[in-house]
Amino acid sequence: MNENNYPKLHNAMWPGVVGKGPDSEPVVGFDTMLELTAAAEVDGVKFDGVDLALFEHIDVNISDDEIKKLADKVGGYNLKIGSLVAPIWGGPAMGSKEDRASFVEMVRKSCHIGQKLTELGIRPSGVVRIDSASSPHDWDADPTGNSKLIAQTFREACDVAAEYGEKLAAEGEICWGGMHSWKTMLETLEAVDRPNMGFQADMAHTLLYTLGYNREQDRILPPDFDWSDRATLEDALKTITQALRPWTIDFHVAQNDGTVFGSGSHDKTGRHCQALDPNGKLDVVHDAGYWLRDENGILTKAFKHICWDGCMFPNAVMTNQHTWNDILATMINVRKAHGWYEA
């Protein structure tokens, strides 16, 4: 029997950037992240590709010639490119007319890069990731009005993305207004109502949806939850995934210790753990199946690659090759359990 070769296994480049900066540790450079990713190997298996952030590492305003150089650089490491993170934070989706126009323009620039990379043959799969670029606190000032503005901005962004053949995935994370609980996220997706709008599920962030951070009324797990109660946790994960899995077009394998954290310029968010962190609350391989399989246990095959996301690790951890080998091993086990083979 052939071993599963899908979904392809990608590493994220933005952990070298997120939470880094002037009031934290230095950014881990793009070339360093590429080298660490390419060098990871477990029993002859390596990462297939990388997902990119179009900020800090890569300027969203790069020329077509520079896009070609980027493709050649990544391809030189025998890696493909997958999903792209659009740098939309300068223009909140529920902000002024000018803010929202800026948001849509950043999506347009990101989609142009995505289209070019696809044409160059380096990007066989992937989406453009967005969020509301707005805080839950600001959203709470006018939930109805702000949700309408976010949906309007997302619709405009979707229409622009469609011109480039791109899909947009909204990152489900508790630090983004209108996306900060599983219910508000679902409401936002339904309000946008565009065929190229979907959800990006990150296992670390969606775990926090069950705890109701930033929106207590949407909590699923009880206060002071006993993490040894796997049955109750699995029921909560099923609630989340049954609501959001039909929308999921991009998926991050991740671990979380159930706490929130912030560093550098990044607001409080889910604490990503190392793959084998003993404080991790998820059974990563098992729980990935809630996103990769439907309620009947059938593979959805909704995306051709999956990505590891582990932000806000100390640089000493980030630059240790062993870290990425452990991550790759975890990703391989997810694919063994929930992947498929294509000739």
mmCIF file of C-alpha atoms in Angstrom:
data_model
loop_
_atom_site.group_PDB
_atom_site.id
_atom_site.type_symbol
_atom_site.label_atom_id
_atom_site.label_comp_id
_atom_site.label_asym_id
_atom_site.label_seq_id
_atom_site.Cartn_x
_atom_site.Cartn_y
_atom_site.Cartn_z
ATOM 1 C CA MET A 1 0.000 0.000 0.000
ATOM 2 C CA ASN A 2 1.285 3.453 -0.939
ATOM 3 C CA GLU A 3 1.915 5.876 1.907
ATOM 4 C CA ASN A 4 -0.260 8.982 1.953
ATOM 5 C CA ASN A 5 1.239 11.850 -0.034
ATOM 6 C CA TYR A 6 -1.615 14.315 0.581
ATOM 7 C CA PRO A 7 -2.200 16.724 2.118
ATOM 8 C CA LYS A 8 1.193 18.250 1.423
ATOM 9 C CA LEU A 9 3.094 19.366 4.531
ATOM 10 C CA HIS A 10 3.973 23.053 4.796
ATOM 11 C CA ASN A 11 5.776 25.137 7.383
ATOM 12 C CA ALA A 12 4.771 28.728 8.148
ATOM 13 C CA MET A 13 7.342 31.470 7.727
ATOM 14 C CA TRP A 14 5.598 34.087 9.901
ATOM 15 C CA PRO A 15 6.614 32.604 13.276
ATOM 16 C CA GLY A 16 9.914 34.275 12.473
ATOM 17 C CA VAL A 17 8.091 37.617 12.504
ATOM 18 C CA VAL A 18 4.996 37.509 14.733
ATOM 19 C CA GLY A 19 5.705 38.687 18.262
ATOM 20 C CA LYS A 20 9.202 39.774 17.271
ATOM 21 C CA GLY A 21 10.389 43.334 16.970
ATOM 22 C CA PRO A 22 11.724 46.338 18.879
ATOM 23 C CA ASP A 23 10.147 45.413 22.226
ATOM 24 C CA SER A 24 10.865 41.701 21.887
ATOM 25 C CA GLU A 25 13.459 39.467 20.218
ATOM 26 C CA PRO A 26 14.822 40.190 16.726
ATOM 27 C CA VAL A 27 13.005 38.881 13.669
ATOM 28 C CA VAL A 28 14.220 35.485 12.457
ATOM 29 C CA GLY A 29 15.104 36.136 8.824
ATOM 30 C CA PHE A 30 13.308 34.607 5.861
ATOM 31 C CA ASP A 31 16.415 32.809 4.604
ATOM 32 C CA THR A 32 16.996 31.302 8.049
ATOM 33 C CA MET A 33 13.401 30.067 8.230
ATOM 34 C CA LEU A 34 13.712 28.568 4.753
ATOM 35 C CA GLU A 35 16.974 26.825 5.641
ATOM 36 C CA LEU A 36 15.554 25.333 8.843
ATOM 37 C CA THR A 37 12.446 24.138 7.002
ATOM 38 C CA ALA A 38 14.394 22.598 4.128
ATOM 39 C CA ALA A 39 16.823 20.880 6.513
ATOM 40 C CA ALA A 40 14.083 19.166 8.540
ATOM 41 C CA GLU A 41 13.811 15.457 7.774
ATOM 42 C CA VAL A 42 12.178 12.476 9.470
ATOM 43 C CA ASP A 43 12.727 8.979 8.074
ATOM 44 C CA GLY A 44 13.430 10.419 4.644
ATOM 45 C CA VAL A 45 10.327 12.647 4.609
ATOM 46 C CA LYS A 46 10.734 16.411 4.298
ATOM 47 C CA PHE A 47 8.471 19.447 4.235
ATOM 48 C CA ASP A 48 6.791 19.968 0.871
ATOM 49 C CA GLY A 49 6.412 23.718 1.053
ATOM 50 C CA VAL A 50 6.020 26.954 2.964
ATOM 51 C CA ASP A 51 3.208 29.430 3.621
ATOM 52 C CA LEU A 52 4.276 33.066 3.457
ATOM 53 C CA ALA A 53 3.585 36.341 5.232
ATOM 54 C CA LEU A 54 3.549 39.364 2.929
ATOM 55 C CA PHE A 55 5.029 41.627 5.579
ATOM 56 C CA GLU A 56 8.465 42.021 7.175
ATOM 57 C CA HIS A 57 9.941 39.051 5.281
ATOM 58 C CA ILE A 58 8.327 39.943 1.944
ATOM 59 C CA ASP A 59 7.147 43.367 0.782
ATOM 60 C CA VAL A 60 3.611 43.205 -0.621
ATOM 61 C CA ASN A 61 4.693 45.822 -3.173
ATOM 62 C CA ILE A 62 7.341 43.634 -4.811
ATOM 63 C CA SER A 63 7.630 43.751 -8.591
ATOM 64 C CA ASP A 64 6.883 40.858 -10.913
ATOM 65 C CA ASP A 65 10.632 40.378 -11.366
ATOM 66 C CA GLU A 66 11.022 40.125 -7.595
ATOM 67 C CA ILE A 67 8.134 37.652 -7.429
ATOM 68 C CA LYS A 68 10.056 35.501 -9.920
ATOM 69 C CA LYS A 69 13.180 35.749 -7.753
ATOM 70 C CA LEU A 70 11.117 34.724 -4.706
ATOM 71 C CA ALA A 71 9.790 31.698 -6.574
ATOM 72 C CA ASP A 72 13.296 30.743 -7.671
ATOM 73 C CA LYS A 73 14.646 31.115 -4.121
ATOM 74 C CA VAL A 74 11.968 28.933 -2.529
ATOM 75 C CA GLY A 75 12.112 26.437 -5.383
ATOM 76 C CA GLY A 76 15.871 26.243 -4.900
ATOM 77 C CA TYR A 77 15.179 24.611 -1.535
ATOM 78 C CA ASN A 78 12.907 22.079 -3.280
ATOM 79 C CA LEU A 79 9.878 23.672 -1.623
ATOM 80 C CA LYS A 80 6.556 24.897 -2.982
ATOM 81 C CA ILE A 81 4.596 27.961 -1.848
ATOM 82 C CA GLY A 82 1.066 27.699 -0.474
ATOM 83 C CA SER A 83 -1.087 30.233 1.345
ATOM 84 C CA LEU A 84 -0.230 33.918 1.735
ATOM 85 C CA VAL A 85 -1.026 36.264 4.633
ATOM 86 C CA ALA A 86 -2.262 39.645 3.409
ATOM 87 C CA PRO A 87 -0.905 42.647 5.393
ATOM 88 C CA ILE A 88 -4.282 44.285 6.004
ATOM 89 C CA TRP A 89 -3.688 45.734 9.492
ATOM 90 C CA GLY A 90 -3.231 49.334 8.339
ATOM 91 C CA GLY A 91 -6.898 49.529 7.385
ATOM 92 C CA PRO A 92 -9.402 47.927 9.782
ATOM 93 C CA ALA A 93 -12.256 46.136 8.030
ATOM 94 C CA MET A 94 -14.764 48.031 10.205
ATOM 95 C CA GLY A 95 -12.910 51.354 9.972
ATOM 96 C CA SER A 96 -13.446 54.470 7.872
ATOM 97 C CA LYS A 97 -14.092 54.435 4.142
ATOM 98 C CA GLU A 98 -10.384 55.073 3.623
ATOM 99 C CA ASP A 99 -9.439 52.269 6.040
ATOM 100 C CA ARG A 100 -11.634 49.812 4.228
ATOM 101 C CA ALA A 101 -10.323 50.871 0.829
ATOM 102 C CA SER A 102 -6.788 50.298 2.127
ATOM 103 C CA PHE A 103 -7.812 46.837 3.368
ATOM 104 C CA VAL A 104 -9.170 45.872 -0.044
ATOM 105 C CA GLU A 105 -6.085 47.249 -1.798
ATOM 106 C CA MET A 106 -3.794 45.108 0.373
ATOM 107 C CA VAL A 107 -5.896 42.075 -0.571
ATOM 108 C CA ARG A 108 -5.586 43.020 -4.236
ATOM 109 C CA LYS A 109 -1.785 43.260 -4.014
ATOM 110 C CA SER A 110 -1.611 39.923 -2.173
ATOM 111 C CA CYS A 111 -3.833 38.236 -4.762
ATOM 112 C CA HIS A 112 -1.637 39.572 -7.561
ATOM 113 C CA ILE A 113 1.388 37.960 -5.919
ATOM 114 C CA GLY A 114 -0.560 34.742 -5.434
ATOM 115 C CA GLN A 115 -1.656 34.670 -9.050
ATOM 116 C CA LYS A 116 1.896 35.241 -10.305
ATOM 117 C CA LEU A 117 3.314 32.516 -8.061
ATOM 118 C CA THR A 118 0.645 30.119 -9.321
ATOM 119 C CA GLU A 119 1.475 30.984 -12.936
ATOM 120 C CA LEU A 120 5.145 30.332 -12.213
ATOM 121 C CA GLY A 121 4.266 26.792 -11.087
ATOM 122 C CA ILE A 122 5.621 27.224 -7.563
ATOM 123 C CA ARG A 123 2.181 27.498 -5.909
ATOM 124 C CA PRO A 124 -0.053 24.479 -6.604
ATOM 125 C CA SER A 125 -2.465 25.226 -3.753
ATOM 126 C CA GLY A 126 -3.277 27.858 -1.183
ATOM 127 C CA VAL A 127 -5.429 30.825 -0.226
ATOM 128 C CA VAL A 128 -4.954 34.433 0.839
ATOM 129 C CA ARG A 129 -5.480 34.822 4.575
ATOM 130 C CA ILE A 130 -7.244 37.819 6.087
ATOM 131 C CA ASP A 131 -8.696 38.949 9.399
ATOM 132 C CA SER A 132 -10.755 41.954 10.469
ATOM 133 C CA ALA A 133 -7.700 43.951 11.630
ATOM 134 C CA SER A 134 -9.950 45.130 14.467
ATOM 135 C CA SER A 135 -10.015 44.373 18.188
ATOM 136 C CA PRO A 136 -12.870 42.655 20.035
ATOM 137 C CA HIS A 137 -12.996 45.702 22.339
ATOM 138 C CA ASP A 138 -13.640 48.059 19.417
ATOM 139 C CA TRP A 139 -16.116 45.636 17.857
ATOM 140 C CA ASP A 140 -18.083 45.511 21.132
ATOM 141 C CA ALA A 141 -18.877 49.241 20.845
ATOM 142 C CA ASP A 142 -21.415 48.418 18.100
ATOM 143 C CA PRO A 143 -21.584 44.691 17.354
ATOM 144 C CA THR A 144 -24.354 44.937 14.759
ATOM 145 C CA GLY A 145 -22.966 47.918 12.888
ATOM 146 C CA ASN A 146 -19.382 46.745 13.032
ATOM 147 C CA SER A 147 -20.278 43.239 11.841
ATOM 148 C CA LYS A 148 -22.066 44.774 8.862
ATOM 149 C CA LEU A 149 -18.984 46.829 8.015
ATOM 150 C CA ILE A 150 -16.681 43.813 8.296
ATOM 151 C CA ALA A 151 -18.946 41.749 6.063
ATOM 152 C CA GLN A 152 -19.134 44.589 3.521
ATOM 153 C CA THR A 153 -15.343 44.947 3.453
ATOM 154 C CA PHE A 154 -14.864 41.194 3.156
ATOM 155 C CA ARG A 155 -17.350 41.058 0.271
ATOM 156 C CA GLU A 156 -15.466 43.785 -1.575
ATOM 157 C CA ALA A 157 -12.202 41.936 -0.919
ATOM 158 C CA CYS A 158 -13.731 38.684 -2.176
ATOM 159 C CA ASP A 159 -14.867 40.353 -5.384
ATOM 160 C CA VAL A 160 -11.338 41.653 -5.976
ATOM 161 C CA ALA A 161 -9.817 38.251 -5.124
ATOM 162 C CA ALA A 162 -12.144 36.561 -7.611
ATOM 163 C CA GLU A 163 -10.576 38.635 -10.405
ATOM 164 C CA TYR A 164 -7.291 36.866 -9.638
ATOM 165 C CA GLY A 165 -8.806 33.419 -9.159
ATOM 166 C CA GLU A 166 -8.066 33.554 -5.430
ATOM 167 C CA LYS A 167 -9.970 32.457 -2.336
ATOM 168 C CA LEU A 168 -9.861 34.337 0.967
ATOM 169 C CA ALA A 169 -9.703 32.545 4.315
ATOM 170 C CA ALA A 170 -10.691 34.344 7.514
ATOM 171 C CA GLU A 171 -8.419 33.457 10.413
ATOM 172 C CA GLY A 172 -10.445 32.252 13.383
ATOM 173 C CA GLU A 173 -8.621 33.867 16.267
ATOM 174 C CA ILE A 174 -9.851 35.449 19.501
ATOM 175 C CA CYS A 175 -7.912 38.693 18.955
ATOM 176 C CA TRP A 176 -9.894 39.745 15.855
ATOM 177 C CA GLY A 177 -13.192 41.566 16.290
ATOM 178 C CA GLY A 178 -16.142 39.831 14.651
ATOM 179 C CA MET A 179 -14.050 36.662 14.529
ATOM 180 C CA HIS A 180 -13.290 36.375 18.239
ATOM 181 C CA SER A 181 -15.761 33.583 19.039
ATOM 182 C CA TRP A 182 -16.949 30.608 17.051
ATOM 183 C CA LYS A 183 -20.430 32.096 16.818
ATOM 184 C CA THR A 184 -19.336 35.552 15.682
ATOM 185 C CA MET A 185 -16.991 33.916 13.164
ATOM 186 C CA LEU A 186 -19.813 31.839 11.731
ATOM 187 C CA GLU A 187 -22.095 34.873 11.586
ATOM 188 C CA THR A 188 -19.416 36.843 9.730
ATOM 189 C CA LEU A 189 -18.855 34.081 7.172
ATOM 190 C CA GLU A 190 -22.577 33.720 6.576
ATOM 191 C CA ALA A 191 -22.986 37.483 6.183
ATOM 192 C CA VAL A 192 -20.199 37.695 3.591
ATOM 193 C CA ASP A 193 -21.846 34.969 1.504
ATOM 194 C CA ARG A 194 -19.272 34.763 -1.277
ATOM 195 C CA PRO A 195 -18.202 31.496 -2.944
ATOM 196 C CA ASN A 196 -14.512 32.399 -2.520
ATOM 197 C CA MET A 197 -14.808 33.219 1.197
ATOM 198 C CA GLY A 198 -13.829 30.524 3.649
ATOM 199 C CA PHE A 199 -12.383 29.831 7.083
ATOM 200 C CA GLN A 200 -8.844 29.192 8.198
ATOM 201 C CA ALA A 201 -8.854 26.820 11.150
ATOM 202 C CA ASP A 202 -5.816 26.888 13.422
ATOM 203 C CA MET A 203 -6.063 24.176 16.082
ATOM 204 C CA ALA A 204 -4.457 26.395 18.729
ATOM 205 C CA HIS A 205 -6.857 29.268 18.138
ATOM 206 C CA THR A 206 -10.025 27.242 17.723
ATOM 207 C CA LEU A 207 -9.325 25.491 21.031
ATOM 208 C CA LEU A 208 -9.701 28.894 22.701
ATOM 209 C CA TYR A 209 -13.122 29.280 21.089
ATOM 210 C CA THR A 210 -14.285 26.519 23.430
ATOM 211 C CA LEU A 211 -13.184 28.624 26.438
ATOM 212 C CA GLY A 212 -15.027 31.806 25.482
ATOM 213 C CA TYR A 213 -12.059 34.172 25.785
ATOM 214 C CA ASN A 214 -13.222 37.670 24.749
ATOM 215 C CA ARG A 215 -16.835 36.448 24.508
ATOM 216 C CA GLU A 216 -17.896 34.591 27.609
ATOM 217 C CA GLN A 217 -21.443 33.949 26.414
ATOM 218 C CA ASP A 218 -20.086 31.723 23.623
ATOM 219 C CA ARG A 219 -18.057 29.523 25.979
ATOM 220 C CA ILE A 220 -18.619 25.776 25.513
ATOM 221 C CA LEU A 221 -16.368 24.244 28.163
ATOM 222 C CA PRO A 222 -17.282 25.037 31.785
ATOM 223 C CA PRO A 223 -15.230 27.510 33.859
ATOM 224 C CA ASP A 224 -12.292 25.838 35.610
ATOM 225 C CA PHE A 225 -12.508 22.980 33.143
ATOM 226 C CA ASP A 226 -10.606 19.838 34.130
ATOM 227 C CA TRP A 227 -8.409 19.086 31.118
ATOM 228 C CA SER A 228 -8.203 15.425 32.026
ATOM 229 C CA ASP A 229 -11.861 15.128 30.961
ATOM 230 C CA ARG A 230 -11.218 14.199 27.333
ATOM 231 C CA ALA A 231 -14.809 13.217 26.614
ATOM 232 C CA THR A 232 -16.109 16.709 27.414
ATOM 233 C CA LEU A 233 -13.266 18.317 25.468
ATOM 234 C CA GLU A 234 -13.989 16.156 22.435
ATOM 235 C CA ASP A 235 -17.676 17.094 22.570
ATOM 236 C CA ALA A 236 -16.659 20.769 22.573
ATOM 237 C CA LEU A 237 -14.314 20.257 19.631
ATOM 238 C CA LYS A 238 -17.099 18.511 17.735
ATOM 239 C CA THR A 239 -19.398 21.503 18.333
ATOM 240 C CA ILE A 240 -16.799 23.901 16.957
ATOM 241 C CA THR A 241 -15.821 21.786 13.978
ATOM 242 C CA GLN A 242 -19.349 20.890 12.937
ATOM 243 C CA ALA A 243 -20.128 24.620 12.761
ATOM 244 C CA LEU A 244 -16.954 25.789 11.005
ATOM 245 C CA ARG A 245 -15.592 22.782 9.109
ATOM 246 C CA PRO A 246 -17.960 23.275 6.138
ATOM 247 C CA TRP A 247 -16.331 26.693 5.672
ATOM 248 C CA THR A 248 -12.736 25.538 6.197
ATOM 249 C CA ILE A 249 -10.429 25.961 3.189
ATOM 250 C CA ASP A 250 -7.087 26.342 4.986
ATOM 251 C CA PHE A 251 -5.838 24.413 8.007
ATOM 252 C CA HIS A 252 -3.079 24.868 10.569
ATOM 253 C CA VAL A 253 -1.872 22.000 12.700
ATOM 254 C CA ALA A 254 -0.894 23.428 16.081
ATOM 255 C CA GLN A 255 -0.741 22.808 19.824
ATOM 256 C CA ASN A 256 -2.033 25.032 22.646
ATOM 257 C CA ASP A 257 -1.773 24.966 26.439
ATOM 258 C CA GLY A 258 -5.172 26.616 26.986
ATOM 259 C CA THR A 259 -3.814 30.031 27.986
ATOM 260 C CA VAL A 260 -3.604 33.360 26.201
ATOM 261 C CA PHE A 261 -0.417 35.230 25.507
ATOM 262 C CA GLY A 262 0.960 38.242 23.689
ATOM 263 C CA SER A 263 4.447 39.432 22.848
ATOM 264 C CA GLY A 264 6.049 42.110 20.750
ATOM 265 C CA SER A 265 3.508 44.083 18.758
ATOM 266 C CA HIS A 266 0.961 41.263 18.733
ATOM 267 C CA ASP A 267 -2.174 41.451 20.850
ATOM 268 C CA LYS A 268 -3.142 38.707 23.293
ATOM 269 C CA THR A 269 -3.898 35.550 21.411
ATOM 270 C CA GLY A 270 -3.617 31.790 21.660
ATOM 271 C CA ARG A 271 -0.373 30.435 23.022
ATOM 272 C CA HIS A 272 1.096 28.100 20.453
ATOM 273 C CA CYS A 273 3.113 25.323 22.037
ATOM 274 C CA GLN A 274 5.897 23.223 20.670
ATOM 275 C CA ALA A 275 4.709 20.040 19.024
ATOM 276 C CA LEU A 276 5.611 17.824 21.985
ATOM 277 C CA ASP A 277 4.921 20.314 24.801
ATOM 278 C CA PRO A 278 3.731 18.331 27.857
ATOM 279 C CA ASN A 279 1.403 21.225 28.748
ATOM 280 C CA GLY A 280 -0.407 21.004 25.412
ATOM 281 C CA LYS A 281 -4.135 20.378 25.819
ATOM 282 C CA LEU A 282 -4.758 18.814 22.413
ATOM 283 C CA ASP A 283 -4.111 15.318 21.139
ATOM 284 C CA VAL A 284 -2.814 16.918 17.958
ATOM 285 C CA VAL A 285 -2.997 13.933 15.620
ATOM 286 C CA HIS A 286 -6.383 12.735 16.840
ATOM 287 C CA ASP A 287 -7.947 16.186 17.086
ATOM 288 C CA ALA A 288 -6.779 17.216 13.612
ATOM 289 C CA GLY A 289 -9.221 14.596 12.394
ATOM 290 C CA TYR A 290 -12.171 16.744 13.495
ATOM 291 C CA TRP A 291 -11.128 19.243 10.812
ATOM 292 C CA LEU A 292 -9.887 16.831 8.160
ATOM 293 C CA ARG A 293 -12.835 14.435 8.337
ATOM 294 C CA ASP A 294 -16.576 15.063 8.300
ATOM 295 C CA GLU A 295 -18.999 14.036 11.045
ATOM 296 C CA ASN A 296 -19.121 10.546 9.533
ATOM 297 C CA GLY A 297 -15.351 10.177 9.573
ATOM 298 C CA ILE A 298 -14.984 10.615 5.808
ATOM 299 C CA LEU A 299 -12.000 12.652 4.578
ATOM 300 C CA THR A 300 -13.137 16.025 3.237
ATOM 301 C CA LYS A 301 -10.018 16.656 1.085
ATOM 302 C CA ALA A 302 -11.028 20.321 1.282
ATOM 303 C CA PHE A 303 -7.429 21.549 0.976
ATOM 304 C CA LYS A 304 -4.350 20.115 -0.713
ATOM 305 C CA HIS A 305 -1.879 21.155 1.967
ATOM 306 C CA ILE A 306 -1.783 21.693 5.701
ATOM 307 C CA CYS A 307 0.536 24.044 7.548
ATOM 308 C CA TRP A 308 2.199 24.054 10.946
ATOM 309 C CA ASP A 309 1.741 27.262 12.923
ATOM 310 C CA GLY A 310 3.823 27.908 16.013
ATOM 311 C CA CYS A 311 4.145 31.587 16.826
ATOM 312 C CA MET A 312 5.897 33.377 19.682
ATOM 313 C CA PHE A 313 8.493 30.715 20.390
ATOM 314 C CA PRO A 314 11.765 32.149 21.740
ATOM 315 C CA ASN A 315 14.432 32.558 19.075
ATOM 316 C CA ALA A 316 16.562 29.915 20.767
ATOM 317 C CA VAL A 317 13.736 27.461 20.053
ATOM 318 C CA MET A 318 13.075 28.840 16.570
ATOM 319 C CA THR A 319 16.672 28.400 15.450
ATOM 320 C CA ASN A 320 17.075 24.889 16.876
ATOM 321 C CA GLN A 321 16.794 22.334 14.061
ATOM 322 C CA HIS A 322 15.379 19.767 16.483
ATOM 323 C CA THR A 323 12.277 21.969 16.892
ATOM 324 C CA TRP A 324 11.400 21.628 13.210
ATOM 325 C CA ASN A 325 12.120 17.907 13.104
ATOM 326 C CA ASP A 326 9.632 17.391 15.950
ATOM 327 C CA ILE A 327 7.083 19.533 14.121
ATOM 328 C CA LEU A 328 7.606 17.646 10.875
ATOM 329 C CA ALA A 329 7.213 14.318 12.690
ATOM 330 C CA THR A 330 3.879 15.506 14.099
ATOM 331 C CA MET A 331 2.732 16.650 10.658
ATOM 332 C CA ILE A 332 3.701 13.285 9.161
ATOM 333 C CA ASN A 333 1.626 11.511 11.804
ATOM 334 C CA VAL A 334 -1.363 13.726 10.985
ATOM 335 C CA ARG A 335 -1.036 12.787 7.320
ATOM 336 C CA LYS A 336 -0.683 9.100 8.147
ATOM 337 C CA ALA A 337 -3.889 9.267 10.184
ATOM 338 C CA HIS A 338 -5.975 11.587 7.995
ATOM 339 C CA GLY A 339 -4.328 11.836 4.584
ATOM 340 C CA TRP A 340 -4.662 10.149 1.235
ATOM 341 C CA TYR A 341 -2.617 8.988 -1.715
ATOM 342 C CA GLU A 342 -2.685 10.431 -5.228
ATOM 343 C CA ALA A 343 -0.570 8.956 -8.007
#
